[in-house]
CSV table of C-alpha atoms in Angstrom, one decimal:
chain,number,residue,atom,x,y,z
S,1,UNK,CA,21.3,43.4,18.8
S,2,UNK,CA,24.1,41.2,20.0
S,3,UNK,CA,21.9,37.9,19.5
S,4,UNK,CA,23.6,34.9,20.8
S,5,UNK,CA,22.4,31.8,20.3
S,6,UNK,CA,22.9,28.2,21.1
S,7,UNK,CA,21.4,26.4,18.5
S,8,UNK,CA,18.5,24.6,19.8
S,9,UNK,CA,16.5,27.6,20.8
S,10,UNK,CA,12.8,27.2,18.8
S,11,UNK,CA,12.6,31.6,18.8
S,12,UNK,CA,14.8,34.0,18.2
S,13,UNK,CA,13.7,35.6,21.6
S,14,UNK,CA,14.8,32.4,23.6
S,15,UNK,CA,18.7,33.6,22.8
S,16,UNK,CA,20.4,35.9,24.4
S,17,UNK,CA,20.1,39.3,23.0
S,18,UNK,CA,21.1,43.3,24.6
S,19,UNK,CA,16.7,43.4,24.9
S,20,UNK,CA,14.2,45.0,22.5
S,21,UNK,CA,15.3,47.5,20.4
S,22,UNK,CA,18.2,48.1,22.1
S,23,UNK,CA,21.3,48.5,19.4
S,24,UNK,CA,24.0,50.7,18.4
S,25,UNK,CA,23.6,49.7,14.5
S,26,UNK,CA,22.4,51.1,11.2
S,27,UNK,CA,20.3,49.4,8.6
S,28,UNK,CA,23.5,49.2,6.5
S,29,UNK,CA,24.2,45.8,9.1
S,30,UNK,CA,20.9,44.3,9.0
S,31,UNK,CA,20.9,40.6,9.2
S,32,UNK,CA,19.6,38.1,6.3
S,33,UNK,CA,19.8,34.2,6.4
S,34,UNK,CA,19.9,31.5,3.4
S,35,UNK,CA,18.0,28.2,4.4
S,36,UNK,CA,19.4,24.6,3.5
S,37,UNK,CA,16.5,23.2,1.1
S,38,UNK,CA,14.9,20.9,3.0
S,39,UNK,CA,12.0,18.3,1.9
S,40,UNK,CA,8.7,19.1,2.0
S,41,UNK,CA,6.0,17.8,3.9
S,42,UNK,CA,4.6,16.0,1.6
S,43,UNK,CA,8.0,14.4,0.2
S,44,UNK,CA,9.0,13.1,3.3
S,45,UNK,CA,5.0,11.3,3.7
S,46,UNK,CA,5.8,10.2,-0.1
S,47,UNK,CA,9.0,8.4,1.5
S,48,UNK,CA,7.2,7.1,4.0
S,49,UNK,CA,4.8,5.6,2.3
S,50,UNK,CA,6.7,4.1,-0.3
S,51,UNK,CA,8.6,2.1,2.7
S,52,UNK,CA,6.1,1.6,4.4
S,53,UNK,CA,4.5,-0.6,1.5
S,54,UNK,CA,7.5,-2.3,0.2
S,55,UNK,CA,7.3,-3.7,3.8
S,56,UNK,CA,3.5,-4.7,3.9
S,57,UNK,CA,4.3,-6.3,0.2
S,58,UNK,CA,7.6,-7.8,1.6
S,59,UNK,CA,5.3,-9.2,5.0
S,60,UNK,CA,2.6,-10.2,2.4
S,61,UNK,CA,5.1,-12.4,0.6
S,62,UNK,CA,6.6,-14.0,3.4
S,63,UNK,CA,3.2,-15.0,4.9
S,64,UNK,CA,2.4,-16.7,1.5
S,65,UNK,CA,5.0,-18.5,0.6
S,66,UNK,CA,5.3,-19.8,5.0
S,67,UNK,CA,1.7,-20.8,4.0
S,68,UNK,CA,2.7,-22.8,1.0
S,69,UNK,CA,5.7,-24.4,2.8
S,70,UNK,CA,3.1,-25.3,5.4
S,71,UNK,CA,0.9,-26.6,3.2
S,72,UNK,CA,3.2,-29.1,1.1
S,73,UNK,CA,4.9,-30.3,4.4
S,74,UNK,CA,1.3,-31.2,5.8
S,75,UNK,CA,0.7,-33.0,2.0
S,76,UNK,CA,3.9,-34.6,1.6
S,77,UNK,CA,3.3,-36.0,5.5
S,78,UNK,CA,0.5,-37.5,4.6
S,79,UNK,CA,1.5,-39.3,1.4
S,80,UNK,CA,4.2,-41.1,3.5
S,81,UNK,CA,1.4,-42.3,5.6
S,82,UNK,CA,-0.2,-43.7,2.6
S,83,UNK,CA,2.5,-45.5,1.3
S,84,UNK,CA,2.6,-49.3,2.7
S,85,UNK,CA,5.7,-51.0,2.7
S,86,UNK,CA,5.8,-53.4,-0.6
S,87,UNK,CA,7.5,-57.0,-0.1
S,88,UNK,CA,8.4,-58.1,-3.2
S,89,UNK,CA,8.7,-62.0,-3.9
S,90,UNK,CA,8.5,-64.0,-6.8
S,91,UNK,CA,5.0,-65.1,-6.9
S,92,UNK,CA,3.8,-61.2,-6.9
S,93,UNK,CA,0.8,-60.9,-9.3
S,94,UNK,CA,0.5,-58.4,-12.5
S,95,UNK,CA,-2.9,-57.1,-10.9
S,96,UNK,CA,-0.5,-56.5,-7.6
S,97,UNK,CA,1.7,-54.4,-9.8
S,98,UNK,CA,-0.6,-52.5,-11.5
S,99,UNK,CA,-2.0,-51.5,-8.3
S,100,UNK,CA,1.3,-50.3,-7.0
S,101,UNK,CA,1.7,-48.1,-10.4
S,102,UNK,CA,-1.3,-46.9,-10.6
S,103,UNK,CA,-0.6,-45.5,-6.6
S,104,UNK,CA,2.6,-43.8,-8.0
S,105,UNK,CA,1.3,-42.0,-10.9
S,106,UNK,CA,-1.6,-40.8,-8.3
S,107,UNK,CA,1.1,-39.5,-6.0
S,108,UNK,CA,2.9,-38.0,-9.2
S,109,UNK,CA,-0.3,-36.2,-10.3
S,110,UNK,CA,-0.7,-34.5,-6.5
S,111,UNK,CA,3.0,-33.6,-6.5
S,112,UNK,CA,2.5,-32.0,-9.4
S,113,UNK,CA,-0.8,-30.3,-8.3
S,114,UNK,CA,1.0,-29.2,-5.0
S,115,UNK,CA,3.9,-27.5,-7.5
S,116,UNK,CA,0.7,-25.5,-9.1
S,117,UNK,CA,0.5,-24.0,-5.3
S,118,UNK,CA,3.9,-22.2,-5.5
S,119,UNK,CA,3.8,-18.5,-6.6
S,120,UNK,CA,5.4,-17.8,-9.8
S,121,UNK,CA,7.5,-14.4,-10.2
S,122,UNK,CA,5.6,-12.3,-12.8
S,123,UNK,CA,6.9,-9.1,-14.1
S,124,UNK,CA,6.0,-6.2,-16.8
S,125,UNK,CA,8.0,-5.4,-20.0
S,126,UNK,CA,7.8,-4.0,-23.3
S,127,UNK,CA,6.8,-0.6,-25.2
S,128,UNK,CA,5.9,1.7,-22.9
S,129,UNK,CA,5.8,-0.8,-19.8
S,130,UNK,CA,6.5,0.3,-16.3
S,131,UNK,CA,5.5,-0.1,-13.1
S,132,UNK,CA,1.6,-0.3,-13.5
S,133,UNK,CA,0.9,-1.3,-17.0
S,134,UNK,CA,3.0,-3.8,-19.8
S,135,UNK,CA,3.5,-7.2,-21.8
S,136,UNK,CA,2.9,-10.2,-18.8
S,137,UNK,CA,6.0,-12.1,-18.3
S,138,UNK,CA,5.9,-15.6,-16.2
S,139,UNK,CA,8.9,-17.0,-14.6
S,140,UNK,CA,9.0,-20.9,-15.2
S,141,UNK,CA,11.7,-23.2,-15.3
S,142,UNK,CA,14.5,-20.8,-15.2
S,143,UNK,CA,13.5,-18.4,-18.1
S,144,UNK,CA,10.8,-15.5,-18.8
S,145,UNK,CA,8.0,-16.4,-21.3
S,146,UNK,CA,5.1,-14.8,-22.2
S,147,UNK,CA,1.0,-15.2,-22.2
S,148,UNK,CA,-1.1,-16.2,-24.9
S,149,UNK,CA,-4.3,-14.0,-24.6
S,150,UNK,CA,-6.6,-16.3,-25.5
S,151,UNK,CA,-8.8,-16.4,-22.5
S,152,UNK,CA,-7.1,-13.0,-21.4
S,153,UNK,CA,-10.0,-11.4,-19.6
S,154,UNK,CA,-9.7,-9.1,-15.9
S,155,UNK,CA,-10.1,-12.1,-13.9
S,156,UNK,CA,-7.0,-13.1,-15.1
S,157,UNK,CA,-5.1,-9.5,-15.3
S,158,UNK,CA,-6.4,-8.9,-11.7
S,159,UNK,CA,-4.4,-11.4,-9.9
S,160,UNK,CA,-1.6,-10.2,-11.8
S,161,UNK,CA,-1.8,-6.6,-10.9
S,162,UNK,CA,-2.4,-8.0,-6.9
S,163,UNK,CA,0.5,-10.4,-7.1
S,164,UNK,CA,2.6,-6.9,-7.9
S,165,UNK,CA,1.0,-4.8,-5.1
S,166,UNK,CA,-1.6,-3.3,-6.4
S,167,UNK,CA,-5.8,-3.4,-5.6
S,168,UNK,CA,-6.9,-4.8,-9.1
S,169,UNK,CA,-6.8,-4.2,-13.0
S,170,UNK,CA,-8.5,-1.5,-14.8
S,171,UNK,CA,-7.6,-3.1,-18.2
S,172,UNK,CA,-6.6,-6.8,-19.7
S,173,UNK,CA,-4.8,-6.1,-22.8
S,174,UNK,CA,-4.5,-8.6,-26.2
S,175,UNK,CA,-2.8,-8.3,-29.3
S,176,UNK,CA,0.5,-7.8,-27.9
S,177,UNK,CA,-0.3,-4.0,-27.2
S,178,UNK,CA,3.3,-3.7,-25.4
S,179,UNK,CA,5.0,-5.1,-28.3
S,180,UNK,CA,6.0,-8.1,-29.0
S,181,UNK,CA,8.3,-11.0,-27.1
S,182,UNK,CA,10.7,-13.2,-27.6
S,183,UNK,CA,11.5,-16.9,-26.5
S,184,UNK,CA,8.7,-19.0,-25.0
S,185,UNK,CA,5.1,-18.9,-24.4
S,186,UNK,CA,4.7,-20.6,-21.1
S,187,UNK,CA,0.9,-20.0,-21.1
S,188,UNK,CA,-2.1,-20.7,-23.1
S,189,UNK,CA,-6.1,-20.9,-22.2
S,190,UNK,CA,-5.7,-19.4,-18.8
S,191,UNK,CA,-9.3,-19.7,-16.9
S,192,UNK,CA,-9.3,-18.3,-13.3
S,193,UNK,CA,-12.0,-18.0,-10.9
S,194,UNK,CA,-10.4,-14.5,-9.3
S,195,UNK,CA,-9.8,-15.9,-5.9
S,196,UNK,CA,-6.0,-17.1,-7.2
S,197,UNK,CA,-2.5,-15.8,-5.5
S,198,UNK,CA,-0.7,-16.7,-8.9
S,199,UNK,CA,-1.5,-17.0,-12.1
S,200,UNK,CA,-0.2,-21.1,-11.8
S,201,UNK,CA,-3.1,-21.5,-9.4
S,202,UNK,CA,-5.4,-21.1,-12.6
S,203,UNK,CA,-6.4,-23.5,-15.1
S,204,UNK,CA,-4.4,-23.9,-18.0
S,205,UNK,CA,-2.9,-26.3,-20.6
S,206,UNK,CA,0.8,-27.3,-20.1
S,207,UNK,CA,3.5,-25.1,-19.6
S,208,UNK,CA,5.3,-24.1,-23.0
S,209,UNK,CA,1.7,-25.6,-24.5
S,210,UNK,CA,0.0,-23.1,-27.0
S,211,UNK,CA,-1.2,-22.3,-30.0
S,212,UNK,CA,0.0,-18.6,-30.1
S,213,UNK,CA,2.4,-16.7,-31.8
S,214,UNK,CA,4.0,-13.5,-30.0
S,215,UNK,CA,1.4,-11.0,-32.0
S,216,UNK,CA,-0.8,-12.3,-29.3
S,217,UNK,CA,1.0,-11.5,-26.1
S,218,UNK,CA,-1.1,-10.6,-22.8
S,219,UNK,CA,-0.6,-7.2,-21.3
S,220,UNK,CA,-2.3,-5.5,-18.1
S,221,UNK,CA,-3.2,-1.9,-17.0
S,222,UNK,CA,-3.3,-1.8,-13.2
S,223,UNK,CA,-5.1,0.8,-11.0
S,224,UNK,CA,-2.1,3.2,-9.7
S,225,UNK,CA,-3.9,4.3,-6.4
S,226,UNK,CA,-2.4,7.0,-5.7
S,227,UNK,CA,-4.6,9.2,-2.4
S,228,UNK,CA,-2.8,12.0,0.0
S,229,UNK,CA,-3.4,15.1,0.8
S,230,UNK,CA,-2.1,18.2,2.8
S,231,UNK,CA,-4.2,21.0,4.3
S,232,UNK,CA,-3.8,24.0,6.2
S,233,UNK,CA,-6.3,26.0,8.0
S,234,UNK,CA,-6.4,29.7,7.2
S,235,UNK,CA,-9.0,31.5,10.3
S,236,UNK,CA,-8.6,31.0,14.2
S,237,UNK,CA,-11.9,29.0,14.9
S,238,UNK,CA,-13.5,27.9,18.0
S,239,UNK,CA,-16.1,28.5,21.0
S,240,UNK,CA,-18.5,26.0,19.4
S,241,UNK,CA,-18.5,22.6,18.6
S,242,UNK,CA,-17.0,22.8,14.7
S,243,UNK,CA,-15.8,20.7,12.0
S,244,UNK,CA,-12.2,21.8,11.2
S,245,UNK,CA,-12.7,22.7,7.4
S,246,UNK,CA,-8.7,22.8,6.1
S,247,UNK,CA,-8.8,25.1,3.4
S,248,UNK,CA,-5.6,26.1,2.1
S,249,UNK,CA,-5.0,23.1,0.4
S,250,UNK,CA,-1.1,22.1,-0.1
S,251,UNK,CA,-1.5,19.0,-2.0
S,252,UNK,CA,-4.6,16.7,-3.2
S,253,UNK,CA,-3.1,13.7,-5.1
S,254,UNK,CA,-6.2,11.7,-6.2
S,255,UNK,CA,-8.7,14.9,-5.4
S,256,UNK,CA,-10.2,12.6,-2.0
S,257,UNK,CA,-10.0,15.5,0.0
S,258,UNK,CA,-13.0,18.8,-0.1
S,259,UNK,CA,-11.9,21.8,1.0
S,260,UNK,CA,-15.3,22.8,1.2
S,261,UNK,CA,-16.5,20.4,3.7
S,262,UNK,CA,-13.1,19.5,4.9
S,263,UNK,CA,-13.5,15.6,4.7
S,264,UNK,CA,-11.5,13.4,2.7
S,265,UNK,CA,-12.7,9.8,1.1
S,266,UNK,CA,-11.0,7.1,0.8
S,267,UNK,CA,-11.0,5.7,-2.7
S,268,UNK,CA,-10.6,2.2,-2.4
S,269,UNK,CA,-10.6,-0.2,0.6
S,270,UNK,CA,-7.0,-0.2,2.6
S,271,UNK,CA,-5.3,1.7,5.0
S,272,UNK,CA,-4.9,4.9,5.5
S,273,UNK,CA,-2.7,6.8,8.1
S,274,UNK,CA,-3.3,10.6,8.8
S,275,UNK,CA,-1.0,13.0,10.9
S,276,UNK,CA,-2.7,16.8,12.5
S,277,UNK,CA,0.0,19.2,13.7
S,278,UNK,CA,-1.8,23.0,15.1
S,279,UNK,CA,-1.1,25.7,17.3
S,280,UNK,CA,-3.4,26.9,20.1
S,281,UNK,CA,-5.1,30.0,19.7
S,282,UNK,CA,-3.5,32.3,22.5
S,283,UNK,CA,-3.8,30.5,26.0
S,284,UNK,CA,-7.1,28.2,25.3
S,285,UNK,CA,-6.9,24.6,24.6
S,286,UNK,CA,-7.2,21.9,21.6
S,287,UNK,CA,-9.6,19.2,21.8
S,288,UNK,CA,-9.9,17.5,18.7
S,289,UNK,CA,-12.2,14.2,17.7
S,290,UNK,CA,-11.7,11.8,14.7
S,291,UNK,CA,-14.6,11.4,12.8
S,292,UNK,CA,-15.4,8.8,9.9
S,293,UNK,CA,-18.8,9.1,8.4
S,294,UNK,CA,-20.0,12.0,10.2
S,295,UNK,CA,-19.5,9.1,13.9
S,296,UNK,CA,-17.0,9.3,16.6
S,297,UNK,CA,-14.1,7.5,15.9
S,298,UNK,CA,-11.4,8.3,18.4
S,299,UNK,CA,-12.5,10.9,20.5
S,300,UNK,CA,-9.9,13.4,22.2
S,301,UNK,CA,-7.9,12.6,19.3
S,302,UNK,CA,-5.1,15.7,20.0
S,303,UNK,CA,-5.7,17.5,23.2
S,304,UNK,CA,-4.0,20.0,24.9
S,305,UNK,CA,-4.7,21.8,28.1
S,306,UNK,CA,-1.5,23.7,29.5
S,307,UNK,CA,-3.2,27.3,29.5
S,308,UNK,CA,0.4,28.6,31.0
S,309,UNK,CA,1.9,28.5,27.3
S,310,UNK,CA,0.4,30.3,24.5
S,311,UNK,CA,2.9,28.9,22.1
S,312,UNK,CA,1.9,25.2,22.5
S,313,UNK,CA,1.7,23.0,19.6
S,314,UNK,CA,-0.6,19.5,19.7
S,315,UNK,CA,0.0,16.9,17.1
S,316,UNK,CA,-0.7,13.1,16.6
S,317,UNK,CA,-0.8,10.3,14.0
S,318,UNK,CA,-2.7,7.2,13.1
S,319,UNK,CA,-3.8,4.6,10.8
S,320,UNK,CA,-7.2,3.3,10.4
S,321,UNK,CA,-8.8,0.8,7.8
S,322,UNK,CA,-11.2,2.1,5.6
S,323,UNK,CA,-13.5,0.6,3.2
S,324,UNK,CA,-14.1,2.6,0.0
S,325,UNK,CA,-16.8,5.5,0.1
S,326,UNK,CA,-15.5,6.8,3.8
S,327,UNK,CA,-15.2,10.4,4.9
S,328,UNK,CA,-12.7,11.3,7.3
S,329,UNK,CA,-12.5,14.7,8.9
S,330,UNK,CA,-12.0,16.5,12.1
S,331,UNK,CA,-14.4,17.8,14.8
S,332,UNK,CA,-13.4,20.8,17.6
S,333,UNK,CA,-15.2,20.7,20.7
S,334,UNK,CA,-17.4,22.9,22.0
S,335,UNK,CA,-15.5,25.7,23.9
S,336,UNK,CA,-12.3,24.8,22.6
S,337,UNK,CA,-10.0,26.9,19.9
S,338,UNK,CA,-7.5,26.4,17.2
S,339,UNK,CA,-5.0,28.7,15.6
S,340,UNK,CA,-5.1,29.3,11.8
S,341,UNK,CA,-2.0,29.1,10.6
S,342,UNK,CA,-0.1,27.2,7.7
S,343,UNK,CA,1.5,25.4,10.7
S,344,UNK,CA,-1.7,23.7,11.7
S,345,UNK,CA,-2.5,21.0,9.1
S,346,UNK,CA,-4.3,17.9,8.6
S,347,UNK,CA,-2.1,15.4,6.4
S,348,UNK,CA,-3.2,11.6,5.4
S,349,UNK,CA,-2.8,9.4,2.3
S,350,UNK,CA,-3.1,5.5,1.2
S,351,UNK,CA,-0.4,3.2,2.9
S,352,UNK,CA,-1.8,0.1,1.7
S,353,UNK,CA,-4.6,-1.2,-0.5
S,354,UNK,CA,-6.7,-4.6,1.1
């Protein structure tokens, strides 16, 4: 009775208060809250995430196109070393001049090669398009045009899919399948070897050369890799050495994670970042390794040894490359305890594909 609090107490008990079960009220004045919605766990990881990769995209971008600036600087320093000085005079021969042409269309030709370098904008559209799958659309002198699929295979589709941030293609669509466009064709007879930034990088004929109509616009399904999950752990465990199985599961987008076993596997190659937030059970302490594949990967990952507080909470975050294939989980110590409770969790999803 008589609670008075100051706001950043974590328990009710922590206020001020006339002690336990001392009150001069009826049940006719119990007390009753209504809690502000708030986002969920996994909603605010979601955000997280999704920032967190426009940046690596945005960093991705900015290291190319440095690297492509770098690259035509170093070429166009070296073709004004090549170029002699020319004094003309009246006696100059015709085999003089044809040597002198021929040593500008050369330097034309590598210009034009070194434009091939640059990374053209590429975007989705059509029936059905949106952010993973739709008609192929190449920025090129100022307009959007379209792809011929002749050629159109997942060598080509995949660079596409990676130039917009995602791992690879699971499809390389033909026929228009998104509908038909409008305007030009900039592409025809695309042949690329995989290894390509852009889609410019590969052979082709000449831009706005084709033999196409727009019946035969290019289209591209790309993997959506989606992997997260959030677990809680139902039983107090401890004494012995343990993997922490999490099985109260709160969210499994992609199905990585077991709650049988209590490991999660990484789908594709990338990285991933995981977070572990648990109470102790009563006074005795956390100790907590990071396994992947069953081996010690950061040992004493969350510890916590202050036996004076039976209320203490241990938590900690990290991000880790993993190729596809490995199992993540968590390992108690021998001799050590944790408290189940939907408060201790083990949380980790995809930031960023390699």
């Amino acid at each position: 009775d008589n609670v008075d609090c100051k706001g950043d107490e974590v328990r009710i008990e922590s206020c001020s208060h006339n002690g336990w079960n001392v009150t001069d009220c009826k049940h006719e004045e119990d007390a009753g809250v209504a809690c502000l919605e708030s986002p969920s766990e996994l909603q605010l990881l979601e955000l997280m995430n999704a920032q967190a990769f426009q940046i690596i995209q945005q960093s991705k971008l900015i290291k190319q196109r440095q690297q492509i600036i770098d690259e035509l600087q170093r070429r166009l320093d070296s073709l004004k070393n090549e170029v002699q000085p020319v004094q003309l005079y009246d006696g100059i021969q015709q085999t003089e001049l044809g040597q002198l042409q021929q040593q500008a269309d050369e330097h034309l030709e590598l210009l034009q090669d070194l434009t091939e370098v640059s990374i053209v904008p590429v975007r989705l559209a059509g029936t059905n398009a949106n952010e993973v799958q739709g008609r192929v659309e190449v920025y090129y002198d100022g307009q959007w045009g379209t792809i011929c699929d002749d050629n159109w295979d997942l060598e080509e589709a995949n660079i596409v899919c990676r130039q917009l941030g995602f791992p690879q293609a699971s499809e390389a669509t033909k026929h228009a399948s998104f509908g038909e466009g409008s305007g030009n064709i900039w592409l025809d007879d695309l042949d690329c070897l995989g290894n390509e930034t852009s889609l410019s990088q590969c052979a082709h004929r000449d831009w706005g050369d084709h033999n196409c109509k727009h019946e035969e616009d290019a289209g591209v399904v790309c993997y959506d890799w989606k992997a997260g999950f959030s677990a809680s752990l139902s039983n107090n465990i401890g004494s012995s050495q343990t993997d922490v199985i999490f099985n109260v599961i709160n969210s499994n987008v992609g199905g990585q994670y077991d709650e049988t076993s209590g490991k999660f596997r990484a789908p594709i190659d990338g990285h991933y970042i995981f977070f572990f937030s648990g109470y102790k059970y009563s006074s005795r302490d956390i100790y907590i390794d990071l396994m992947v594949n069953d081996a010690l990967y950061k040992g004493q990952w969350v510890y916590d040894a202050d036996s004076s507080d039976s209320y203490d909470t241990a938590s900690n975050s990290i991000i880790i490359p993993l190729s596809m294939g490995d199992e993540v989980n968590l390992r108690l110590r021998s001799g050590y305890y944790l408290q189940g409770s939907f408060h201790t969790s083990f949380t980790g999803f995809l930031l960023s594909a390699a």
